[in-house]
PDB file of C-alpha atoms and ligand atoms in Angstrom:
ATOM      1  CA  MET A   1      35.895 113.388 143.163  1.00  0.00           C
ATOM      2  CA  LYS A   2      39.139 113.786 141.094  1.00  0.00           C
ATOM      3  CA  GLN A   3      41.927 115.223 143.137  1.00  0.00           C
ATOM      4  CA  GLU A   4      43.757 116.096 139.897  1.00  0.00           C
ATOM      5  CA  ALA A   5      41.141 118.435 138.810  1.00  0.00           C
ATOM      6  CA  PHE A   6      42.075 120.767 141.744  1.00  0.00           C
ATOM      7  CA  PHE A   7      45.657 120.744 140.598  1.00  0.00           C
ATOM      8  CA  ASN A   8      44.486 122.951 137.677  1.00  0.00           C
ATOM      9  CA  ILE A   9      43.649 125.724 139.794  1.00  0.00           C
ATOM     10  CA  SER A  10      46.474 128.272 139.783  1.00  0.00           C
ATOM     11  CA  TYR A  11      47.843 130.304 142.563  1.00  0.00           C
ATOM     12  CA  GLY A  12      50.763 132.604 143.653  1.00  0.00           C
ATOM     13  CA  LEU A  13      53.029 131.931 146.753  1.00  0.00           C
ATOM     14  CA  TYR A  14      53.084 134.639 149.597  1.00  0.00           C
ATOM     15  CA  ILE A  15      54.268 135.251 153.122  1.00  0.00           C
ATOM     16  CA  ILE A  16      51.462 136.124 155.323  1.00  0.00           C
ATOM     17  CA  SER A  17      52.605 137.946 158.570  1.00  0.00           C
ATOM     18  CA  SER A  18      50.875 139.071 161.638  1.00  0.00           C
ATOM     19  CA  SER A  19      51.725 140.146 165.050  1.00  0.00           C
ATOM     20  CA  ASP A  20      49.780 140.485 168.454  1.00  0.00           C
ATOM     21  CA  GLY A  21      52.019 143.224 169.698  1.00  0.00           C
ATOM     22  CA  SER A  22      54.366 140.887 171.631  1.00  0.00           C
ATOM     23  CA  LYS A  23      54.824 137.962 169.189  1.00  0.00           C
ATOM     24  CA  LYS A  24      55.110 138.089 165.321  1.00  0.00           C
ATOM     25  CA  ASN A  25      54.873 135.150 162.840  1.00  0.00           C
ATOM     26  CA  GLY A  26      54.373 134.421 159.224  1.00  0.00           C
ATOM     27  CA  TYR A  27      53.622 131.545 156.892  1.00  0.00           C
ATOM     28  CA  ILE A  28      53.852 130.678 153.306  1.00  0.00           C
ATOM     29  CA  GLY A  29      50.312 130.654 151.693  1.00  0.00           C
ATOM     30  CA  ASN A  30      48.936 130.232 148.184  1.00  0.00           C
ATOM     31  CA  THR A  31      45.267 131.322 148.934  1.00  0.00           C
ATOM     32  CA  VAL A  32      45.367 135.101 148.529  1.00  0.00           C
ATOM     33  CA  PHE A  33      42.922 136.772 146.159  1.00  0.00           C
ATOM     34  CA  GLN A  34      41.631 140.319 145.548  1.00  0.00           C
ATOM     35  CA  VAL A  35      37.815 140.441 146.286  1.00  0.00           C
ATOM     36  CA  THR A  36      37.060 144.051 145.237  1.00  0.00           C
ATOM     37  CA  ALA A  37      38.938 146.852 143.727  1.00  0.00           C
ATOM     38  CA  SER A  38      36.957 149.839 145.378  1.00  0.00           C
ATOM     39  CA  PRO A  39      37.409 149.767 148.182  1.00  0.00           C
ATOM     40  CA  ALA A  40      40.691 147.426 147.564  1.00  0.00           C
ATOM     41  CA  GLN A  41      39.951 144.307 149.449  1.00  0.00           C
ATOM     42  CA  ILE A  42      41.839 140.991 149.808  1.00  0.00           C
ATOM     43  CA  ALA A  43      41.040 137.751 151.261  1.00  0.00           C
ATOM     44  CA  ILE A  44      43.162 134.920 152.466  1.00  0.00           C
ATOM     45  CA  GLY A  45      42.326 131.353 153.523  1.00  0.00           C
ATOM     46  CA  CYS A  46      44.219 130.516 156.770  1.00  0.00           C
ATOM     47  CA  ASN A  47      44.364 127.101 158.510  1.00  0.00           C
ATOM     48  CA  LYS A  48      43.291 127.217 162.049  1.00  0.00           C
ATOM     49  CA  ASP A  49      46.118 125.316 163.182  1.00  0.00           C
ATOM     50  CA  ASN A  50      48.484 128.021 161.920  1.00  0.00           C
ATOM     51  CA  TYR A  51      49.942 130.014 164.684  1.00  0.00           C
ATOM     52  CA  THR A  52      49.621 133.154 162.461  1.00  0.00           C
ATOM     53  CA  ALA A  53      45.830 132.597 162.413  1.00  0.00           C
ATOM     54  CA  SER A  54      45.609 133.292 166.230  1.00  0.00           C
ATOM     55  CA  LEU A  55      47.764 136.347 165.747  1.00  0.00           C
ATOM     56  CA  ILE A  56      45.516 137.711 163.083  1.00  0.00           C
ATOM     57  CA  GLU A  57      42.389 137.036 165.157  1.00  0.00           C
ATOM     58  CA  LYS A  58      44.056 138.971 167.886  1.00  0.00           C
ATOM     59  CA  SER A  59      45.276 141.971 166.018  1.00  0.00           C
ATOM     60  CA  GLY A  60      42.751 142.040 163.108  1.00  0.00           C
ATOM     61  CA  MET A  61      45.778 143.027 160.933  1.00  0.00           C
ATOM     62  CA  TYR A  62      48.044 141.017 158.467  1.00  0.00           C
ATOM     63  CA  SER A  63      50.464 141.591 155.707  1.00  0.00           C
ATOM     64  CA  ILE A  64      50.970 140.029 152.355  1.00  0.00           C
ATOM     65  CA  SER A  65      54.474 139.771 150.778  1.00  0.00           C
ATOM     66  CA  VAL A  66      54.561 138.647 147.033  1.00  0.00           C
ATOM     67  CA  LEU A  67      57.520 136.316 146.658  1.00  0.00           C
ATOM     68  CA  LYS A  68      60.003 136.528 143.620  1.00  0.00           C
ATOM     69  CA  GLN A  69      60.267 133.364 141.499  1.00  0.00           C
ATOM     70  CA  SER A  70      63.925 133.362 142.542  1.00  0.00           C
ATOM     71  CA  VAL A  71      63.234 133.376 146.301  1.00  0.00           C
ATOM     72  CA  LYS A  72      66.107 131.783 148.258  1.00  0.00           C
ATOM     73  CA  GLN A  73      65.008 128.142 149.406  1.00  0.00           C
ATOM     74  CA  ASN A  74      65.907 128.862 152.898  1.00  0.00           C
ATOM     75  CA  ILE A  75      63.256 131.581 153.016  1.00  0.00           C
ATOM     76  CA  ILE A  76      60.640 128.912 151.778  1.00  0.00           C
ATOM     77  CA  GLY A  77      61.931 126.460 154.333  1.00  0.00           C
ATOM     78  CA  THR A  78      61.809 128.896 157.335  1.00  0.00           C
ATOM     79  CA  PHE A  79      58.301 130.273 156.600  1.00  0.00           C
ATOM     80  CA  GLY A  80      56.852 127.029 155.128  1.00  0.00           C
ATOM     81  CA  TYR A  81      58.198 124.263 156.986  1.00  0.00           C
ATOM     82  CA  HIS A  82      58.565 125.369 160.759  1.00  0.00           C
ATOM     83  CA  SER A  83      56.227 126.537 163.254  1.00  0.00           C
ATOM     84  CA  GLY A  84      56.602 129.972 164.734  1.00  0.00           C
ATOM     85  CA  LYS A  85      55.835 128.390 168.126  1.00  0.00           C
ATOM     86  CA  ASP A  86      59.401 126.927 167.980  1.00  0.00           C
ATOM     87  CA  ILE A  87      61.356 129.584 166.195  1.00  0.00           C
ATOM     88  CA  ASP A  88      61.597 133.244 165.474  1.00  0.00           C
ATOM     89  CA  LYS A  89      61.006 133.374 161.780  1.00  0.00           C
ATOM     90  CA  PHE A  90      61.992 137.023 161.470  1.00  0.00           C
ATOM     91  CA  GLU A  91      65.595 136.514 162.987  1.00  0.00           C
ATOM     92  CA  ASN A  92      67.400 136.239 159.699  1.00  0.00           C
ATOM     93  CA  ILE A  93      65.227 138.152 157.027  1.00  0.00           C
ATOM     94  CA  GLU A  94      64.799 141.567 155.904  1.00  0.00           C
ATOM     95  CA  TYR A  95      61.450 142.882 157.184  1.00  0.00           C
ATOM     96  CA  ILE A  96      59.789 146.293 158.193  1.00  0.00           C
ATOM     97  CA  GLU A  97      57.182 147.034 160.580  1.00  0.00           C
ATOM     98  CA  THR A  98      54.308 149.355 159.682  1.00  0.00           C
ATOM     99  CA  GLU A  99      52.671 152.134 162.013  1.00  0.00           C
ATOM    100  CA  ASN A 100      50.325 149.338 163.223  1.00  0.00           C
ATOM    101  CA  ASN A 101      53.310 147.138 164.130  1.00  0.00           C
ATOM    102  CA  THR A 102      52.369 144.649 161.415  1.00  0.00           C
ATOM    103  CA  PRO A 103      55.572 142.891 160.204  1.00  0.00           C
ATOM    104  CA  VAL A 104      56.052 142.681 156.563  1.00  0.00           C
ATOM    105  CA  VAL A 105      58.691 140.483 154.945  1.00  0.00           C
ATOM    106  CA  THR A 106      60.703 142.546 152.013  1.00  0.00           C
ATOM    107  CA  GLU A 107      63.518 140.171 151.376  1.00  0.00           C
ATOM    108  CA  ASP A 108      63.087 138.386 147.813  1.00  0.00           C
ATOM    109  CA  CYS A 109      59.553 140.080 147.509  1.00  0.00           C
ATOM    110  CA  LEU A 110      58.108 142.103 144.734  1.00  0.00           C
ATOM    111  CA  ALA A 111      55.439 143.941 146.527  1.00  0.00           C
ATOM    112  CA  TRP A 112      53.509 144.024 150.058  1.00  0.00           C
ATOM    113  CA  PHE A 113      50.099 144.720 151.276  1.00  0.00           C
ATOM    114  CA  GLU A 114      48.983 145.646 154.822  1.00  0.00           C
ATOM    115  CA  CYS A 115      45.553 144.457 155.481  1.00  0.00           C
ATOM    116  CA  LYS A 116      42.819 145.300 158.148  1.00  0.00           C
ATOM    117  CA  VAL A 117      40.368 142.522 158.635  1.00  0.00           C
ATOM    118  CA  VAL A 118      36.724 143.592 158.071  1.00  0.00           C
ATOM    119  CA  LYS A 119      35.180 140.178 158.245  1.00  0.00           C
ATOM    120  CA  GLN A 120      36.134 136.608 159.046  1.00  0.00           C
ATOM    121  CA  VAL A 121      34.328 133.444 157.835  1.00  0.00           C
ATOM    122  CA  ASP A 122      34.687 130.112 159.467  1.00  0.00           C
ATOM    123  CA  VAL A 123      35.010 127.578 156.727  1.00  0.00           C
ATOM    124  CA  GLY A 124      35.720 124.310 158.864  1.00  0.00           C
ATOM    125  CA  THR A 125      39.482 123.655 158.856  1.00  0.00           C
ATOM    126  CA  HIS A 126      40.289 127.233 157.591  1.00  0.00           C
ATOM    127  CA  ILE A 127      39.161 130.720 158.460  1.00  0.00           C
ATOM    128  CA  LEU A 128      38.662 133.330 155.466  1.00  0.00           C
ATOM    129  CA  PHE A 129      40.098 136.678 156.624  1.00  0.00           C
ATOM    130  CA  ILE A 130      38.510 139.285 154.243  1.00  0.00           C
ATOM    131  CA  ALA A 131      40.487 142.502 154.692  1.00  0.00           C
ATOM    132  CA  GLU A 132      40.715 146.077 153.405  1.00  0.00           C
ATOM    133  CA  VAL A 133      44.202 147.239 152.212  1.00  0.00           C
ATOM    134  CA  ILE A 134      45.255 150.072 154.180  1.00  0.00           C
ATOM    135  CA  GLU A 135      49.052 150.326 152.896  1.00  0.00           C
ATOM    136  CA  ASN A 136      50.992 148.788 150.313  1.00  0.00           C
ATOM    137  CA  ASP A 137      54.228 149.152 148.185  1.00  0.00           C
ATOM    138  CA  VAL A 138      56.188 147.946 145.280  1.00  0.00           C
ATOM    139  CA  ILE A 139      59.596 146.570 146.156  1.00  0.00           C
ATOM    140  CA  ALA A 140      60.866 145.484 142.701  1.00  0.00           C
ATOM    141  CA  THR A 141      59.602 145.548 139.137  1.00  0.00           C
ATOM    142  CA  ASP A 142      62.364 143.513 137.442  1.00  0.00           C
ATOM    143  CA  ALA A 143      61.175 139.821 138.452  1.00  0.00           C
ATOM    144  CA  GLU A 144      58.501 137.472 138.145  1.00  0.00           C
ATOM    145  CA  PRO A 145      56.158 136.568 141.073  1.00  0.00           C
ATOM    146  CA  LEU A 146      56.429 132.857 142.287  1.00  0.00           C
ATOM    147  CA  THR A 147      53.448 130.720 141.400  1.00  0.00           C
ATOM    148  CA  TYR A 148      52.486 127.415 143.142  1.00  0.00           C
ATOM    149  CA  SER A 149      53.018 125.697 139.787  1.00  0.00           C
ATOM    150  CA  TYR A 150      56.475 127.037 139.171  1.00  0.00           C
ATOM    151  CA  TYR A 151      57.383 126.036 142.828  1.00  0.00           C
ATOM    152  CA  HIS A 152      56.285 122.240 142.336  1.00  0.00           C
ATOM    153  CA  LYS A 153      56.913 121.709 138.682  1.00  0.00           C
ATOM    154  CA  ILE A 154      60.183 123.765 138.011  1.00  0.00           C
ATOM    155  CA  LYS A 155      61.763 124.431 141.128  1.00  0.00           C
ATOM    156  CA  LYS A 156      61.287 121.261 142.918  1.00  0.00           C
ATOM    157  CA  GLY A 157      63.111 122.727 145.819  1.00  0.00           C
ATOM    158  CA  LEU A 158      66.127 123.055 143.830  1.00  0.00           C
ATOM    159  CA  ALA A 159      68.206 126.086 143.071  1.00  0.00           C
ATOM    160  CA  PRO A 160      67.183 128.051 140.074  1.00  0.00           C
ATOM    161  CA  LYS A 161      69.771 128.345 136.974  1.00  0.00           C
ATOM    162  CA  ASN A 162      70.948 131.671 137.973  1.00  0.00           C
ATOM    163  CA  ALA A 163      71.893 130.695 141.521  1.00  0.00           C
ATOM    164  CA  PRO A 164      75.397 129.954 142.702  1.00  0.00           C
ATOM    165  CA  THR A 165      74.629 126.295 142.464  1.00  0.00           C
ATOM    166  CA  TYR A 166      74.225 126.157 138.696  1.00  0.00           C
ATOM    167  CA  VAL A 167      76.356 123.484 136.923  1.00  0.00           C
ATOM    168  CA  ASP A 168      77.941 123.894 133.724  1.00  0.00           C
ATOM    169  CA  PRO A 169      77.179 121.375 130.871  1.00  0.00           C
ATOM    170  CA  GLU A 170      80.624 119.896 130.960  1.00  0.00           C
ATOM    171  CA  LEU A 171      80.344 119.036 134.621  1.00  0.00           C
ATOM    172  CA  LEU A 172      77.006 117.443 134.119  1.00  0.00           C
ATOM    173  CA  LYS A 173      78.541 115.431 131.229  1.00  0.00           C
ATOM    174  CA  LYS A 174      81.307 114.042 133.474  1.00  0.00           C
ATOM    175  CA  GLU A 175      78.959 113.257 136.297  1.00  0.00           C
ATOM    176  CA  LYS A 176      76.642 111.303 133.760  1.00  0.00           C
ATOM    177  CA  ALA A 177      79.759 109.051 132.855  1.00  0.00           C
ATOM    178  CA  GLU A 178      80.017 107.967 136.529  1.00  0.00           C
ATOM    179  CA  SER A 179      78.070 105.182 138.103  1.00  0.00           C
ATOM    180  CA  THR A 180      74.289 105.280 138.696  1.00  0.00           C
ATOM    181  CA  GLU A 181      74.760 105.173 142.573  1.00  0.00           C
ATOM    182  CA  VAL A 182      77.080 108.257 142.316  1.00  0.00           C
ATOM    183  CA  MET A 183      74.373 110.024 140.561  1.00  0.00           C
ATOM    184  CA  GLN A 184      71.413 108.632 142.443  1.00  0.00           C
ATOM    185  CA  LYS A 185      69.060 111.400 143.507  1.00  0.00           C
ATOM    186  CA  TYR A 186      67.496 111.308 146.933  1.00  0.00           C
ATOM    187  CA  ARG A 187      64.178 112.734 147.962  1.00  0.00           C
ATOM    188  CA  CYS A 188      63.147 114.277 151.354  1.00  0.00           C
ATOM    189  CA  LEU A 189      60.019 112.419 152.566  1.00  0.00           C
ATOM    190  CA  ALA A 190      58.960 115.186 154.525  1.00  0.00           C
ATOM    191  CA  CYS A 191      58.858 118.102 152.144  1.00  0.00           C
ATOM    192  CA  GLY A 192      59.699 116.724 148.618  1.00  0.00           C
ATOM    193  CA  TYR A 193      63.116 118.418 148.218  1.00  0.00           C
ATOM    194  CA  ILE A 194      65.354 116.487 145.758  1.00  0.00           C
ATOM    195  CA  TYR A 195      68.906 116.075 146.452  1.00  0.00           C
ATOM    196  CA  ASP A 196      70.802 115.908 143.090  1.00  0.00           C
ATOM    197  CA  PRO A 197      74.620 115.076 143.338  1.00  0.00           C
ATOM    198  CA  ALA A 198      75.205 116.959 140.128  1.00  0.00           C
ATOM    199  CA  ILE A 199      74.041 120.085 141.714  1.00  0.00           C
ATOM    200  CA  GLY A 200      75.034 119.573 145.412  1.00  0.00           C
ATOM    201  CA  ASP A 201      73.768 121.883 147.850  1.00  0.00           C
ATOM    202  CA  GLU A 202      76.330 124.766 147.926  1.00  0.00           C
ATOM    203  CA  ASP A 203      74.383 126.827 150.475  1.00  0.00           C
ATOM    204  CA  SER A 204      75.335 124.043 152.879  1.00  0.00           C
ATOM    205  CA  GLY A 205      78.860 123.804 151.658  1.00  0.00           C
ATOM    206  CA  ILE A 206      78.259 120.457 149.574  1.00  0.00           C
ATOM    207  CA  PRO A 207      79.866 120.972 146.078  1.00  0.00           C
ATOM    208  CA  PRO A 208      78.447 119.689 142.792  1.00  0.00           C
ATOM    209  CA  GLY A 209      79.589 116.173 142.231  1.00  0.00           C
ATOM    210  CA  THR A 210      79.029 114.934 145.887  1.00  0.00           C
ATOM    211  CA  PRO A 211      77.288 111.709 146.034  1.00  0.00           C
ATOM    212  CA  PHE A 212      74.348 111.447 148.759  1.00  0.00           C
ATOM    213  CA  LYS A 213      76.430 108.855 150.727  1.00  0.00           C
ATOM    214  CA  ASP A 214      79.289 111.138 151.058  1.00  0.00           C
ATOM    215  CA  ILE A 215      77.255 114.210 152.589  1.00  0.00           C
ATOM    216  CA  PRO A 216      78.212 114.629 156.231  1.00  0.00           C
ATOM    217  CA  ASP A 217      75.751 112.914 158.635  1.00  0.00           C
ATOM    218  CA  ASP A 218      74.923 116.361 160.311  1.00  0.00           C
ATOM    219  CA  TRP A 219      73.677 117.906 156.978  1.00  0.00           C
ATOM    220  CA  VAL A 220      69.974 118.636 156.896  1.00  0.00           C
ATOM    221  CA  CYS A 221      67.359 119.220 154.078  1.00  0.00           C
ATOM    222  CA  PRO A 222      67.759 122.800 152.959  1.00  0.00           C
ATOM    223  CA  THR A 223      64.030 123.154 152.669  1.00  0.00           C
ATOM    224  CA  CYS A 224      62.569 121.774 155.776  1.00  0.00           C
ATOM    225  CA  GLY A 225      65.602 120.732 158.065  1.00  0.00           C
ATOM    226  CA  SER A 226      65.144 117.034 157.970  1.00  0.00           C
ATOM    227  CA  THR A 227      67.955 114.690 158.664  1.00  0.00           C
ATOM    228  CA  LYS A 228      69.479 112.458 156.189  1.00  0.00           C
ATOM    229  CA  ASP A 229      67.703 109.392 157.239  1.00  0.00           C
ATOM    230  CA  MET A 230      64.445 111.105 156.151  1.00  0.00           C
ATOM    231  CA  PHE A 231      65.643 110.744 152.453  1.00  0.00           C
ATOM    232  CA  GLU A 232      65.078 107.888 150.204  1.00  0.00           C
ATOM    233  CA  PRO A 233      66.389 107.214 146.455  1.00  0.00           C
ATOM    234  CA  PHE A 234      64.352 109.119 143.963  1.00  0.00           C
TER     235      PHE A 234
HETATM  236 FE1  LIG B   1      62.902 118.423 153.402  1.00  0.00          FE
END
């Protein structure tokens, strides 16, 4: 079986959220698809180990938030690389709660759907939750939805060009003239985020032009929170 063949299947990236009434949680998922138009039904594939899966099983409800291509890295980090068992993922994000108490992330999202589970199918490691859309809304129309392919090939965990971390070409030229060690990129072994000295990590106060070795020891990966020792030259 060729794994590479599977990489050609395209997906979007979404935040799937649910609540059991006392605890709410959400995760970043790519397996979301519309099953039928009338009635409007959607299915998601959710890993059984995922804390949100247990909340969906209890409540029979979940929401899907469609992420913008320009979604902030820390949102991907919080919802994609941490467990809701350890942190409250909704602490620092804009969200609403529906009449049914379903949490719905709205920050950096284009649209959302609230879904009521009508059937669940055990498919081994995952559960397929087939659901009817009972409510939805459009938040923004002036941006592109984030796709799985864009996240891995273009974003690579780095800030987009229109972000505050954008580096002007003159600075890049100056950086290129410096030694290779100074310009050495480092990759997070946990999540694949690449630290590029030419770009820095301005969200964490690391200006462009900072070599990896000069980053303070208490700095952590902006995507997954791993410490500096989890990085290797890339
Ligand atoms: Fe990381």
